[in-house]
C-alpha cells in the first residue's frame, strides 16, 4: 500500500506493509464516497466459498480496522471482480459467472446474466458499465436508481461480439477502445440501431500478433529472404499471420501486356492534382490510356447516395503523339505543354487540344536519340555520337530551342535533371531541388549522366553543361538509371546499376568555391537485375522506388537521416509511375514483364502483416517446401468438438483439406522431414489424449502424414502409440526425434516386406503401424529428464530443453545404436525454448524471461569439465519466448556478408506478440557495439529514470550469493540503434566517448540495422 503525504509542497508516497487475515484474495477496490479510506476485499476461504468484506484504513497507525459494512457478505462462488460505484450510491458491483450483485451497507440486489466468464470491465458513467466475457461478448450493466439509492439492475447482453477483451475503455461519443491480449485490439462505436454485429460498428483495428504459440520460416521466392508464418491469438480470435519485411501493394486493376519498354503519367495541366493519361511504350509503338472518373453504388458507403468513385482506363489516340514509334520519355512541360521524345524527335503537344505544336530533330540525319529526360523548361537528350544536347522551351514561339551541347568520352547509359520550380517538386517522376548559391539569386540546376564502360557518373551544370563532378564507381557493372531525390532535407544522388546494386551519394555544394561534392557514399545490393529509379511522393513524404527483380522503396522515417530499404510484395518490376485519381489519390502503376498493375501501397511500415482468420486456436505449424503447403494443428473452441489438422496452400493460405483427430486428442507438436531411404517428404505430428481424470496424459500418438500435391489431400501413412504426451518432434539425419514426457526417443522409418504391417516393442510396450509399406519403429531412448519440452538439432548433435533441468547435449552412436549424453547445464533453468547456433554454442530462454548462451567445454583436458555446459552469456529479455527459428526477414546483401562474415540470425516469438532477432557477432563486432552501448547509455536516459543496465541484469540463483548480475556477452540492439535517431550534438558526445568519428559509427550501426 502506498500512502501519499500532501503536507509538503512536493507530494511524496511511502509504502506500508499491511497484513490481511484473508489468504486467498480474489479482488479488491476502494469504496467511493467514504470519509475515510475504505477497502472492499473479495476472497475465498478454505471451503472455496467466496465472501465480500470491508476494511477502513487507519493512515496514522497504518493498520486495517473494521470496515463500514459490519457483516461479511457471502456472494456467488464464481465471483472474480469488484467494480466500485461512485457516490451518492457508494457500493460495489460483484461480477460473477452467472450473476451480477450490487451491494452496499443497506441493501443487496442480484441479477442473473447469460454469458461466459467476465474478463474485464469499463466505466461509462456512474450508472452504466461495460463487461467483456471470455467469448468476446460485450454486455452493459445499468443501475436503476432514484438519484439517491440503487433500485435495480438491468443487463443488456446482446450488444455484439468483439475480440476477446483484456481491457475496455469508454472514450466519448459512444466510442469504446477494446484492448486485447489474445487478438487484435479494436476501436468500436456503440450504435442506437442494429448492425450486422448487434449494436457495434468497428471503426478501426490494431494489429496484435500475440500470443505467438509457434511459427515457421519459409522462403517462397528462394532468394534468401524469409517470411514468418505465426500461430497467433487465442480461442475464437486465433489466426495465422504471414509477416514479410516490406510494403504491400493492394492491386486495384491488372492488364496483361507483354514487352513494355516504359510508362509515364501525364496531367491535363501541370497544376492539376490528378493524372489524366498513361503513356505505355513498346518496341515499335506507343499506347495512351485516358482516365475517366465514374461512380458506382457502394452499399457500405455512409452517405445517402452511396456513390463510390472509380476510375476507368480507355485507350485513346492523341493527335499530337507519334503512336508508331517507341517513346523514350514523356512528361508535362511547364504548365501548358506535353513533351514526347522518340529516337527521331522531341514533340511538343498542347495540353488544351492535344495537337502537335512543334518538334525538334537532331541536326544530323544519322543521329538518333538514345536517352532523354525533361524537367521544368529543359529537355536533356543523349544521342548516339556521345553527344549531350540541352533544349529549352520557348513559350513565345511554342517550340524547343537548343541551348547548349557537349561531347562526352563515352556513350551515355542514363541521365536525369534536377531543377527548382516554386519550391515544389515536379510531377513527372523527377525530383526538383534547389541548392542556394550565395553569389547568385538563381538556383543551381544540374544534370547527372551515367556512362558506359567504367567511367561512372558525371554531374553537369545547367545550362552551361560544364562538368562539376566526376565519380568513378567501384564496380564492374554499368550505371543504368540515375535520380536526384531529397530525403530528410538532404539532396541525394542515386545510381542504379545493371547488376542490381544501388549507389547513394549526398550532394553538397561549396558555393563560394564553386565546387560540388558527392559525399557519404553507400552501396547496397537490392537484386540481381538492372535497376530503374523513380521518385514519388505520398502522405509521409518523398520516396525512391528502385524497380528490379526485387523492387524496393528507399526512404527516411521519423526525421532520421538513416535510409530505410523496404521490399515491395511484387516481383520483377521494370517501371513505376504515380497515377493519382480521385478514386485513388495515392495510386501507383507498375509494369512487370507481362502485366500492368494499378495499385495502392500500404503505409511505409517495416513489416507487412497479412491475417488469415481461423475461428479456432492454431497451436502448431510446419511448412513442407517440396509440396508448398502448411500443416496447422488446431484446437477446437467449442467444448466437445474434435480437434483438427488443417492443410493450407503455401501461396494463398486457403485451407484445402483437414484430418479430424480422435476424441480428447490434441496435437502438441509438428515438424516436416524426410526419412532415410524414402525420398518422399512427410509431416510428423505428435499428440496427447487429454482426459479429465488424468493430471498428466498417459497416452499419445505420432502420426506420419503424406501430402498428395495433385489432389491437395492429407493421408496418414504411419502411426506409433506413445506412453505420454509427444511434446516435441524434430527430424534428425533421416530419423525422427521425439520428446515423450520424460523420455527422448529416436524413431526410424523402415520398409516392410508387405504392404501392411503392425509391430510392438515388447520392452517399452509401444506399438507402431504402417499403411503403405513403411513402418515407424523406435530404435532407442534416453531417460533422466523431467519433461523433454523442446529439441534442436545441428549435424550429429542435438540438445534437449527440459522443463526444469535446463539443457542437455546428446548424440546418436551408430555403432552401439544408443543415445549418449555428452554434457549438460547443471543450472535449474525452467526452459521455454532452445536452439543450436553450431555444434559448440546453444541458445535458450527460461521462465524468468532470461536469454542465455551455453558453450560446450570441449577443449578441457578434464573429463568432468567437458561434461558441463558453460554459461557464456546471459541477458534479461523481459519476454516469454515460445519458439526459436533460424532465418531472417531481410535478405543479407553481399556487403553485409563481407562485413559480418555471414551474420547468422535467429528469430523468436513471444507470448506478448513480440518478434525479436538474435544475431551472432564476431569478437571485433561485439567489442565495438558493446562500447557503443555503454556510451549511449550515458547519453540516453531510461524511461522514468530507470537504469538500462539494471533492467538488462539477470537474476542469478546458483550456488553463489543470489542476486542480480550485469548481463554479459549480449548487446542490446534496440539501444544501439537509438544512435541513429539522436540529436547531432548527442551523436557527437557519444562519438567523443568512443573516440571515433560520427560517420564511421553511423555506417556500422546502419549496417547492423539491416539484418532485421
PDB file of C-alpha atoms in Angstrom, residues 19 162 263 341 466 669 703 754 769 773 801 923 949 963:
ATOM      1  CA  UNK A  19      -1.356  -7.822   6.776  1.00  0.00           C
ATOM      2  CA  UNK A 162     -15.721  -8.071 -30.193  1.00  0.00           C
ATOM      3  CA  UNK A 263       5.449   4.031 -68.728  1.00  0.00           C
ATOM      4  CA  UNK A 341      10.589  12.080 -77.135  1.00  0.00           C
ATOM      5  CA  UNK A 466      30.144  22.321 -67.524  1.00  0.00           C
ATOM      6  CA  UNK A 669       3.930 -30.873 -31.840  1.00  0.00           C
ATOM      7  CA  UNK A 703       1.293 -39.614 -36.958  1.00  0.00           C
ATOM      8  CA  UNK A 754       4.392 -56.447 -47.341  1.00  0.00           C
ATOM      9  CA  UNK A 769       1.637 -49.448 -37.595  1.00  0.00           C
ATOM     10  CA  UNK A 773       4.820 -50.422 -46.782  1.00  0.00           C
ATOM     11  CA  UNK A 801      15.404 -28.273 -23.305  1.00  0.00           C
ATOM     12  CA  UNK A 923      34.615 -10.641 -31.410  1.00  0.00           C
ATOM     13  CA  UNK A 949      21.990  -1.686 -17.104  1.00  0.00           C
ATOM     14  CA  UNK A 963      21.079 -11.594  -6.692  1.00  0.00           C
TER      15      UNK A 963
END
